[in-house]
Amino acid sequence: MFIENVSQELAKILHLHLDKDHLKWMEGKIDGIIEEKSSKDLYLTYSLMASKINPIPLDKMPSGENEVIQYLETQNANLLQIGRVYLLIRVLEADENFFFNKVENIIQVSDTGELETFLKFLVLMPNSGNYRNVAVEALRTNIATIFDAISLNNPYPSMFFNDQQWNQMYLKAAFMERDLSLITDIEARANKDLVRIISDYAHERWAASRKVDPYFWRPVGRFLNDTLVEDMNRLFLSEDEKDHMAAALACSISENPKAKALLEKYPQIKNKLDQGLISWSKIN
Amino acid sequence: MKDKLMIIDPHIHMTSRTTDDYEAMAAAGIVAIIEPSFWLGQPRTQVGSFQDYYSSLVGWEPFRASQFGIKHYCTIGLNSKEANNEALAEQVIELLPLYFHKENVVAIGEIGYDDQTPAEDKYFRMQLDLARELNMTVQVHTPHRDKKAGTIKSMEVCLEHGLDPSNVIIDHNNEETVKEVLDRGFIAAFTIYPKTKMGNERMVEVVRKYGSTNIIVDSSADWGVSDPLAVPKTASLMLNKGISREDVIKTCYQNALDAFGKNGKMKEEHWLGNKGIDQRELFNDNSVLRGQEPKIEGDKIV
């Protein structure tokens, strides 16, 4: 999805925000690391970034629209994050064979703030598919900022996770009560297994007299089987209008005649749907 | 206490303590803690064990503390006991620089002497050189055996390696060592163990005699018999025994903040008033508490 020249774009941003001395230090170090193939200097320079570059918000952006800049804005990137990512991308671009393991090591020993940075910007790394293990490992955390970094507003999971990994992420996001509307490509990545998982989880919640986030149903439409049609009926009978909306949206895209018939039973809701008054963004 | 004091415990090994301790500590007024790297009761045999331990001190443990409203910092170093395995110590020394700049690391520590062996001396000195090079605060563990000589030697070696004594905290002092430490311009920390070493009563007398400048109280609570509430209890006792409130604040809060705040990582604003939105979201989100329900383990897909 991302254009080339990520490192050039990041360099432009750094040039807009850093003073001459810091720029000179950074570029000098990077040239040295690449020339000497020095993992020691890479580690030290990476470590020193935190004392040389402040994590301030970006208040100047290079002119011209492009995907990299847009993505940095979506993720509220700060200057220190840009500096760290830039360093890693530069050395990988120069010699991925040599530096890949070193970068993996840096990620392995990251603290919470650093790990958040890596996960948010994995997608900018050269051959970013190589970091899938790091990304999947992050799904196992109970630290919300880490989980959010990989799962929310981030195209990486949709690009690189297999169905099992995607489903693991989606269910855990619901478990941790994250804002599901911030997950990218929910409908594109919907699959039969996930829909079964969603239904099972809803049954569990209902059995414990607990609510289910109506947005949680977003992936089910194309996969409504008899069990799910029953679930949709339960949503239509709920007291929460957002449940009705979710059921209507799911039934409306289903090929299952039972789902279509169910929607017909609620003409008021169907009318609203036909008038475009119901959408997933309204549910959130 | 009437007006509740804010307390800092600048030496406590929370990795070994329970969430009940965190709750009690927060209730007793502890707002921030520092967790020094130490040994785990038996020697580690692999550098990977050190790496994972340090990673937990900059990752999971600060998060766990945040769930109870306590700000967690740590010090990173190779402790004296494990410096005696030289082959392993070499690898650990190589690993350390990757951790010194992490966001909650306030000093190199706890380093120093245990049996005062040549190997302990070698790695203590190596880490003091790192501290000088990186301009970092040092937290020194003084030996339990042959304490007085070990304490004096620790300070002499720090000076020999060009460190500024006001940037070195000498820990586990007692009545026998405190004067030497203060006279040389170092910071003197006292560990309050229940029924051993320094008790609360003895601490009150130390403050009465030496005042509150450059004196810090801590608990060093760990996996042994120890008290995570040692600092707030000592603060209470000092007030009851007529030590001035100002002296209590200095020894149980401000001096620790000044000493460990030098590298800019530890700031009062981290616990005063509004925390960052993420922190509060995490705190109220309770994701860790839900995650700790055993049934959730069984709910994992993987």
XYZ file of C-alpha atoms in Angstrom:
586
model
C 0.000 0.000 0.000
C 2.841 2.429 0.709
C 4.789 4.364 -1.819
C 8.541 4.099 -2.105
C 10.958 6.608 -0.629
C 9.810 6.276 2.965
C 13.234 7.232 4.278
C 13.353 10.374 2.104
C 9.979 11.466 3.468
C 11.105 10.876 7.046
C 14.358 12.730 6.369
C 12.373 15.758 5.158
C 10.407 15.819 8.409
C 13.554 15.498 10.522
C 15.168 18.342 8.565
C 12.169 20.552 9.291
C 12.307 19.929 13.038
C 15.922 19.315 14.126
C 18.676 21.877 14.480
C 21.877 21.661 12.424
C 23.987 20.020 15.128
C 21.557 17.220 15.783
C 21.040 16.563 12.090
C 24.768 16.437 11.567
C 25.184 14.058 14.503
C 22.435 11.758 13.244
C 23.467 11.627 9.601
C 27.149 11.258 10.560
C 26.318 8.334 12.842
C 24.157 6.631 10.232
C 26.858 6.956 7.557
C 29.406 5.546 10.008
C 27.219 2.606 11.040
C 26.591 1.663 7.416
C 30.213 2.092 6.367
C 31.668 0.181 9.340
C 28.824 -2.377 9.593
C 28.937 -1.671 13.303
C 26.177 -3.179 15.419
C 27.719 -1.582 18.510
C 27.363 1.907 17.018
C 23.864 1.102 15.828
C 22.828 0.127 19.356
C 24.507 3.142 20.895
C 23.067 5.583 18.358
C 19.632 4.045 18.755
C 19.955 4.377 22.545
C 21.167 7.967 22.347
C 18.242 9.011 20.120
C 16.117 9.388 23.257
C 18.499 11.925 24.758
C 19.097 13.795 21.468
C 15.578 14.007 20.030
C 12.501 15.049 21.993
C 9.189 13.254 21.545
C 7.465 16.450 20.410
C 4.438 16.491 18.094
C 5.176 17.244 14.430
C 4.144 20.807 13.717
C 5.677 21.126 10.262
C 4.984 18.777 7.406
C 6.645 18.713 3.981
C 4.420 20.078 1.241
C 2.538 17.693 -0.982
C 0.128 14.954 0.000
C 1.379 11.443 0.259
C 0.521 8.233 2.053
C 3.513 8.260 4.378
C 2.731 11.731 5.745
C -0.955 10.865 6.051
C -0.145 7.725 7.971
C 2.197 9.542 10.358
C -0.596 12.015 11.038
C -3.137 9.248 11.638
C -0.808 7.672 14.185
C 0.087 11.004 15.838
C 3.762 10.259 15.285
C 6.179 12.312 17.363
C 9.694 13.389 16.418
C 11.532 10.774 18.495
C 9.477 8.015 16.881
C 10.346 9.359 13.438
C 14.038 9.513 14.380
C 14.115 5.923 15.596
C 12.211 4.548 12.629
C 14.365 6.565 10.227
C 17.579 5.148 11.697
C 16.363 1.560 11.366
C 15.011 2.034 7.841
C 18.258 3.664 6.683
C 20.475 0.828 7.893
C 18.101 -1.812 6.523
C 17.975 -0.092 3.149
C 21.764 -0.037 3.098
C 22.384 -3.668 4.063
C 19.398 -5.713 5.116
C 21.370 -8.958 5.242
C 23.692 -7.625 7.885
C 21.351 -5.393 9.876
C 18.120 -7.407 9.974
C 19.152 -9.436 13.043
C 20.421 -6.340 14.782
C 17.124 -4.551 14.249
C 15.281 -7.639 15.503
C 17.429 -7.509 18.630
C 16.600 -3.833 19.201
C 12.905 -4.668 18.911
C 13.331 -7.625 21.241
C 14.680 -5.496 24.080
C 12.316 -2.566 23.581
C 10.432 -0.944 26.428
C 6.721 -0.225 26.162
C 7.123 3.142 24.422
C 9.607 1.794 21.893
C 7.544 -1.270 21.144
C 4.542 0.957 20.524
C 6.657 2.865 17.983
C 7.827 -0.273 16.172
C 4.354 -1.726 15.948
C 2.756 1.475 14.699
C 5.376 1.938 11.993
C 6.254 -1.658 11.049
C 4.455 -1.082 7.805
C 7.052 1.531 6.819
C 9.991 -0.863 7.196
C 11.614 -2.431 4.135
C 10.163 -5.940 3.617
C 7.866 -5.358 6.552
C 6.275 -8.791 6.206
C 9.404 -10.153 7.900
C 8.244 -8.730 11.230
C 5.004 -10.657 11.422
C 6.126 -12.625 14.490
C 6.743 -9.429 16.421
C 3.310 -8.183 15.450
C 1.517 -11.403 16.405
C 3.401 -11.582 19.706
C 2.040 -8.118 20.517
C -1.496 -9.525 20.348
C -0.766 -11.567 23.467
C -0.182 -8.531 25.650
C -2.579 -7.118 28.185
C -0.944 -3.703 27.913
C -3.549 -1.673 26.066
C -1.149 0.805 24.398
C 0.853 -2.053 22.870
C -2.213 -3.906 21.684
C -3.672 -0.716 20.229
C -0.441 0.080 18.377
C -0.674 -3.022 16.241
C -4.444 -3.403 16.002
C -5.901 0.104 15.623
C -5.530 2.433 12.616
C -2.822 0.074 11.416
C -2.858 -1.551 7.955
C -0.226 -4.116 8.965
C -2.536 -6.861 10.280
C -4.764 -6.683 7.236
C -1.734 -6.867 4.955
C 0.196 -9.654 6.682
C -1.885 -11.625 9.190
C -3.382 -14.939 8.152
C -7.029 -15.615 9.066
C -6.198 -17.281 12.359
C -4.023 -14.324 13.424
C -6.596 -11.820 12.229
C -9.348 -13.567 14.163
C -7.167 -13.722 17.275
C -6.695 -9.962 17.036
C -10.348 -9.179 16.433
C -11.593 -11.256 19.354
C -8.950 -9.916 21.721
C -9.835 -6.343 20.701
C -13.442 -7.057 21.652
C -12.289 -8.663 24.897
C -10.220 -5.640 25.792
C -13.128 -3.376 24.830
C -11.136 -1.438 22.262
C -12.834 0.798 19.696
C -13.424 -1.771 16.961
C -14.233 0.884 14.363
C -10.517 1.767 14.313
C -9.551 -1.668 12.944
C -8.859 -1.425 9.219
C -10.445 -3.692 6.585
C -12.878 -5.440 8.933
C -15.195 -6.454 6.104
C -12.447 -7.368 3.656
C -10.862 -9.704 6.208
C -14.130 -11.279 7.417
C -14.107 -15.070 7.245
C -16.331 -17.984 8.168
C -14.285 -18.969 11.202
C -14.348 -15.472 12.621
C -18.119 -15.341 12.300
C -18.442 -18.562 14.312
C -16.111 -17.094 16.949
C -18.180 -13.903 17.101
C -21.393 -15.867 17.560
C -19.882 -18.089 20.264
C -18.528 -15.093 22.126
C -21.884 -13.325 21.957
C -23.623 -16.417 23.344
C -21.126 -16.494 26.199
C -21.741 -12.823 26.990
C -25.503 -13.215 26.803
C -25.393 -16.266 29.067
C -23.638 -14.079 31.627
C -26.258 -11.318 31.085
C -23.668 -9.033 29.581
C -23.935 -6.801 26.545
C -22.153 -7.223 23.249
C -20.756 -4.181 21.435
C -23.078 -3.845 18.388
C -20.079 -2.960 16.215
C -18.651 -6.414 16.969
C -21.099 -7.867 14.389
C -19.608 -5.963 11.483
C -17.826 -8.990 9.898
C -20.810 -11.372 9.916
C -23.020 -10.212 7.011
C -21.580 -12.303 4.200
C -21.472 -15.433 6.362
C -24.899 -15.584 7.976
C -25.896 -19.229 8.555
C -28.917 -20.430 10.517
C -27.239 -19.894 13.900
C -26.253 -16.377 12.961
C -29.716 -15.570 11.618
C -31.011 -16.517 15.088
C -28.446 -14.142 16.578
C -29.646 -11.400 14.229
C -33.211 -12.016 15.336
C -32.100 -11.592 18.929
C -30.516 -8.269 17.992
C -33.738 -7.084 16.341
C -35.554 -7.904 19.599
C -33.043 -6.032 21.758
C -33.877 -2.726 23.433
C -30.839 -1.041 21.940
C -31.441 0.662 18.619
C -27.796 0.111 17.683
C -28.374 -3.650 17.871
C -31.204 -3.248 15.341
C -28.901 -1.300 13.057
C -26.178 -3.933 13.260
C -28.638 -6.721 12.456
C -30.139 -4.767 9.560
C -26.721 -4.008 8.074
C -25.631 -7.638 8.371
C -28.853 -9.050 6.853
C -28.818 -6.518 4.047
C -25.585 -7.864 2.556
C -26.382 -11.549 3.156
C -27.182 -13.989 0.346
C -29.070 -16.187 2.819
C -32.860 -16.095 2.065
C -33.606 -16.532 5.787
C -31.632 -13.381 6.563
C -33.433 -11.461 3.825
C -36.796 -12.679 5.136
C -35.844 -11.651 8.667
C -35.066 -8.101 7.561
C -38.469 -7.912 5.791
C -40.095 -8.591 9.202
C -38.885 -5.182 10.415
C -40.099 -2.750 7.726
C -39.427 0.381 9.820
C -35.796 -0.522 10.202
C -35.531 -1.644 6.569
C -36.948 1.716 5.457
C -34.333 3.588 7.391
C -31.713 1.376 5.846
C -33.032 1.999 2.330
C -32.942 5.750 2.989
C -29.270 5.466 3.955
C -29.946 6.426 7.570
C -28.187 3.379 8.954
C -24.460 2.732 8.693
C -21.649 1.188 10.757
C -20.247 4.653 11.425
C -23.560 5.633 13.044
C -23.334 2.602 15.321
C -19.960 3.611 16.617
C -1.572 10.892 59.388
C -3.525 14.131 59.162
C -2.515 15.598 55.800
C -1.443 12.583 53.839
C 2.164 12.792 52.726
C 3.309 11.742 49.296
C 5.921 9.014 49.611
C 8.599 7.671 47.254
C 10.196 4.287 47.918
C 13.447 4.503 45.932
C 14.459 0.874 46.490
C 11.893 -1.894 46.260
C 11.848 -5.111 44.220
C 8.237 -5.205 43.067
C 8.814 -8.129 40.712
C 8.727 -10.278 43.865
C 5.677 -8.623 45.419
C 1.939 -9.063 44.994
C -0.843 -6.808 43.772
C -2.070 -6.657 47.392
C 1.221 -4.921 48.173
C 0.666 -2.438 45.351
C -2.806 -1.637 46.666
C -1.566 -1.189 50.234
C 1.348 0.954 49.059
C -0.897 3.269 47.043
C -3.296 3.532 50.001
C -0.362 4.455 52.270
C 0.587 7.386 50.034
C 3.332 5.893 47.874
C 3.198 7.687 44.513
C 6.405 6.464 42.887
C 8.932 3.680 43.319
C 12.320 2.713 41.979
C 13.066 -0.939 41.378
C 16.777 -1.739 41.257
C 18.013 -4.710 39.225
C 19.083 -7.408 41.635
C 19.612 -11.140 41.876
C 16.648 -13.450 42.195
C 17.741 -15.596 45.148
C 19.657 -18.008 42.968
C 22.228 -17.198 40.332
C 21.184 -16.830 36.705
C 23.149 -18.979 34.298
C 22.346 -17.389 30.915
C 22.576 -13.875 29.527
C 19.068 -14.334 28.105
C 17.698 -14.523 31.648
C 19.173 -11.105 32.328
C 17.756 -9.731 29.085
C 14.239 -10.901 29.879
C 14.534 -9.636 33.458
C 15.659 -6.164 32.343
C 12.931 -6.150 29.698
C 10.324 -6.830 32.363
C 11.672 -3.943 34.453
C 11.170 -1.529 31.558
C 8.004 -3.177 30.228
C 5.572 -5.246 32.209
C 6.339 -4.082 35.759
C 5.834 -0.342 35.075
C 2.521 -1.245 33.498
C 1.520 -3.417 36.455
C 2.385 -0.576 38.852
C 0.367 1.882 36.764
C -2.696 -0.281 37.269
C -2.516 0.640 40.952
C -1.756 4.310 40.408
C 1.948 4.021 41.199
C 4.680 5.342 38.902
C 7.466 2.805 38.432
C 11.113 3.527 37.608
C 14.081 1.202 37.698
C 17.844 1.102 37.817
C 19.742 -1.232 35.508
C 23.024 -2.913 36.326
C 24.870 -6.133 37.041
C 24.572 -6.891 40.751
C 27.626 -7.826 42.777
C 26.683 -11.441 43.535
C 26.321 -12.362 39.885
C 29.446 -10.473 38.891
C 31.354 -13.492 40.189
C 30.412 -15.587 37.142
C 32.872 -13.837 34.855
C 31.957 -15.483 31.573
C 28.340 -14.503 32.102
C 29.190 -11.066 33.487
C 31.076 -10.218 30.269
C 27.945 -10.835 28.230
C 25.720 -8.894 30.629
C 28.023 -5.865 30.505
C 27.683 -5.889 26.726
C 23.891 -5.945 27.024
C 23.520 -3.124 29.574
C 23.930 -0.105 27.226
C 20.814 -1.199 25.349
C 18.812 -0.501 28.523
C 20.330 2.617 30.064
C 18.316 4.988 27.886
C 14.918 3.363 28.339
C 12.184 5.715 29.440
C 11.920 4.599 33.089
C 15.612 3.944 33.812
C 16.857 6.533 36.319
C 20.287 5.191 37.283
C 22.842 2.403 37.003
C 22.258 0.078 39.926
C 22.243 -1.639 42.252
C 25.951 -2.270 41.840
C 28.791 -2.624 44.327
C 30.325 -5.299 46.523
C 28.999 -8.436 48.173
C 32.017 -10.517 49.187
C 34.416 -7.869 47.851
C 36.066 -10.298 45.416
C 38.345 -9.253 42.514
C 35.570 -10.093 40.011
C 33.060 -7.919 41.886
C 35.604 -5.121 41.884
C 36.243 -5.471 38.143
C 32.569 -5.239 37.104
C 31.755 -2.535 39.632
C 34.510 -0.413 38.104
C 33.401 -1.173 34.554
C 29.905 0.023 35.342
C 31.206 3.148 37.066
C 33.067 3.964 33.845
C 29.840 3.534 31.898
C 28.112 5.855 34.377
C 30.769 8.497 33.898
C 30.662 8.189 30.123
C 26.871 8.405 29.980
C 26.610 10.930 32.828
C 24.296 8.695 34.853
C 23.404 8.507 38.535
C 24.702 5.422 40.390
C 22.953 3.415 43.092
C 25.438 1.476 45.214
C 24.604 -1.655 47.178
C 26.877 -1.925 50.210
C 27.815 -5.381 51.526
C 26.071 -6.970 54.498
C 29.317 -8.544 55.707
C 32.269 -6.306 56.477
C 29.913 -3.407 55.811
C 31.959 -0.484 56.997
C 35.104 -1.335 55.046
C 33.011 -2.242 51.984
C 31.144 1.050 52.139
C 34.311 3.095 52.379
C 35.905 1.132 49.547
C 32.804 1.648 47.341
C 33.060 5.399 47.799
C 36.802 5.515 47.204
C 36.423 3.584 43.953
C 33.611 5.910 42.816
C 35.874 8.912 43.389
C 38.782 7.173 41.704
C 36.599 6.730 38.602
C 35.800 10.425 38.506
C 32.202 10.324 39.692
C 30.601 13.261 41.460
C 29.625 11.976 44.947
C 26.391 13.978 44.893
C 25.345 11.820 41.929
C 25.929 8.533 43.819
C 23.455 7.008 46.272
C 25.094 4.712 48.835
C 22.428 2.308 50.066
C 21.892 0.054 53.118
C 23.632 2.406 55.564
C 23.569 2.084 59.333
C 24.753 4.148 62.300
C 28.306 2.937 61.670
C 28.558 4.121 58.080
C 26.339 7.189 57.789
C 28.846 9.791 58.957
C 31.558 8.638 56.520
C 29.059 8.769 53.658
C 27.686 12.226 54.417
C 31.125 13.681 55.143
C 32.327 12.615 51.704
C 29.351 14.303 50.019
C 27.525 11.120 48.911
C 23.791 10.526 49.332
C 23.012 8.113 52.193
C 20.074 5.737 51.828
C 18.763 3.564 54.659
C 16.920 0.300 54.276
C 14.259 -0.315 56.903
C 13.849 -4.042 57.448
C 11.415 -5.365 60.008
C 13.366 -6.529 63.071
C 16.809 -6.464 61.416
C 19.458 -4.007 60.212
C 17.787 -0.640 60.484
C 14.432 -0.650 62.260
C 12.039 2.308 62.090
C 12.956 3.446 65.602
C 16.664 3.557 64.780
C 15.907 5.547 61.626
C 14.152 8.226 63.666
C 17.264 8.608 65.786
C 19.491 8.846 62.696
C 17.431 11.749 61.359
C 17.417 13.372 64.804
C 21.189 13.168 64.920
C 22.202 13.843 61.298
C 19.299 15.920 60.004
C 17.537 15.356 56.706
C 20.017 16.602 54.111
C 21.194 13.837 51.721
C 19.379 11.138 53.728
C 16.865 8.812 52.044
C 14.635 6.081 53.479
C 13.753 2.928 51.502
C 12.343 -0.559 52.104
C 14.371 -2.829 49.777
C 11.369 -5.138 50.043
C 11.950 -8.245 47.923
C 11.311 -12.019 48.001
C 12.453 -12.261 51.620
C 10.885 -11.156 54.886
C 10.533 -7.444 54.289
C 7.948 -4.676 54.437
C 6.747 -2.799 51.349
C 5.197 -0.208 53.699
C 8.482 0.462 55.531
C 8.798 4.016 54.170
C 5.276 5.265 54.991
C 5.463 3.568 58.417
C 8.805 5.250 59.147
C 7.388 8.596 58.000
C 4.483 8.161 60.440
C 6.765 7.212 63.274
C 9.042 10.192 62.632
C 6.088 12.561 62.815
C 4.856 10.908 66.030
C 8.307 11.208 67.572
C 8.476 14.928 66.875
C 10.629 15.032 63.740
C 9.547 18.063 61.709
C 7.228 17.551 58.775
C 9.774 19.187 56.506
C 12.436 16.646 57.501
C 9.999 13.785 56.943
C 9.111 15.047 53.460
C 12.792 15.373 52.579
C 13.822 11.904 53.752
C 10.756 10.023 52.489
C 10.073 11.898 49.235
C 12.000 14.944 48.075
C 15.600 13.756 48.487
C 14.886 10.617 46.473
C 13.217 12.653 43.745
C 16.173 15.073 43.617
C 18.780 12.302 43.628
C 17.161 10.041 41.041
C 15.559 12.811 38.980
C 18.859 14.102 37.618
C 18.611 12.465 34.196
C 15.159 13.950 33.640
C 13.287 10.643 33.471
C 11.663 10.927 36.905
C 9.413 13.950 37.209
C 6.906 15.024 39.823
C 4.411 15.791 37.053
C 4.188 12.039 36.392
C 2.074 11.631 39.506
C 0.781 15.131 40.301
C -2.625 16.036 38.922
C -3.524 14.702 35.533
C -1.666 11.775 34.158
C -1.353 11.198 30.445
C -4.564 10.064 28.893
C -3.097 6.678 28.055
C -2.134 5.988 31.619
C -5.570 6.800 32.915
C -7.240 4.878 30.183
C -5.144 1.869 31.120
C -5.838 2.388 34.770
C -9.567 2.532 34.313
C -9.584 0.022 31.557
C -8.519 -2.683 33.932
C -7.358 -4.786 31.051
C -4.777 -6.405 33.288
C -7.318 -7.306 35.896
C -9.616 -8.913 33.375
C -6.661 -10.646 31.808
C -5.800 -12.126 35.155
C -9.065 -13.990 35.520
C -8.101 -17.621 35.046
C -11.042 -18.293 32.755
C -9.668 -15.858 30.229
C -6.593 -17.993 29.773
C -8.890 -20.744 28.555
C -10.574 -18.307 26.208
C -7.425 -17.559 24.261
C -7.650 -18.794 20.720
C -3.972 -19.534 20.673
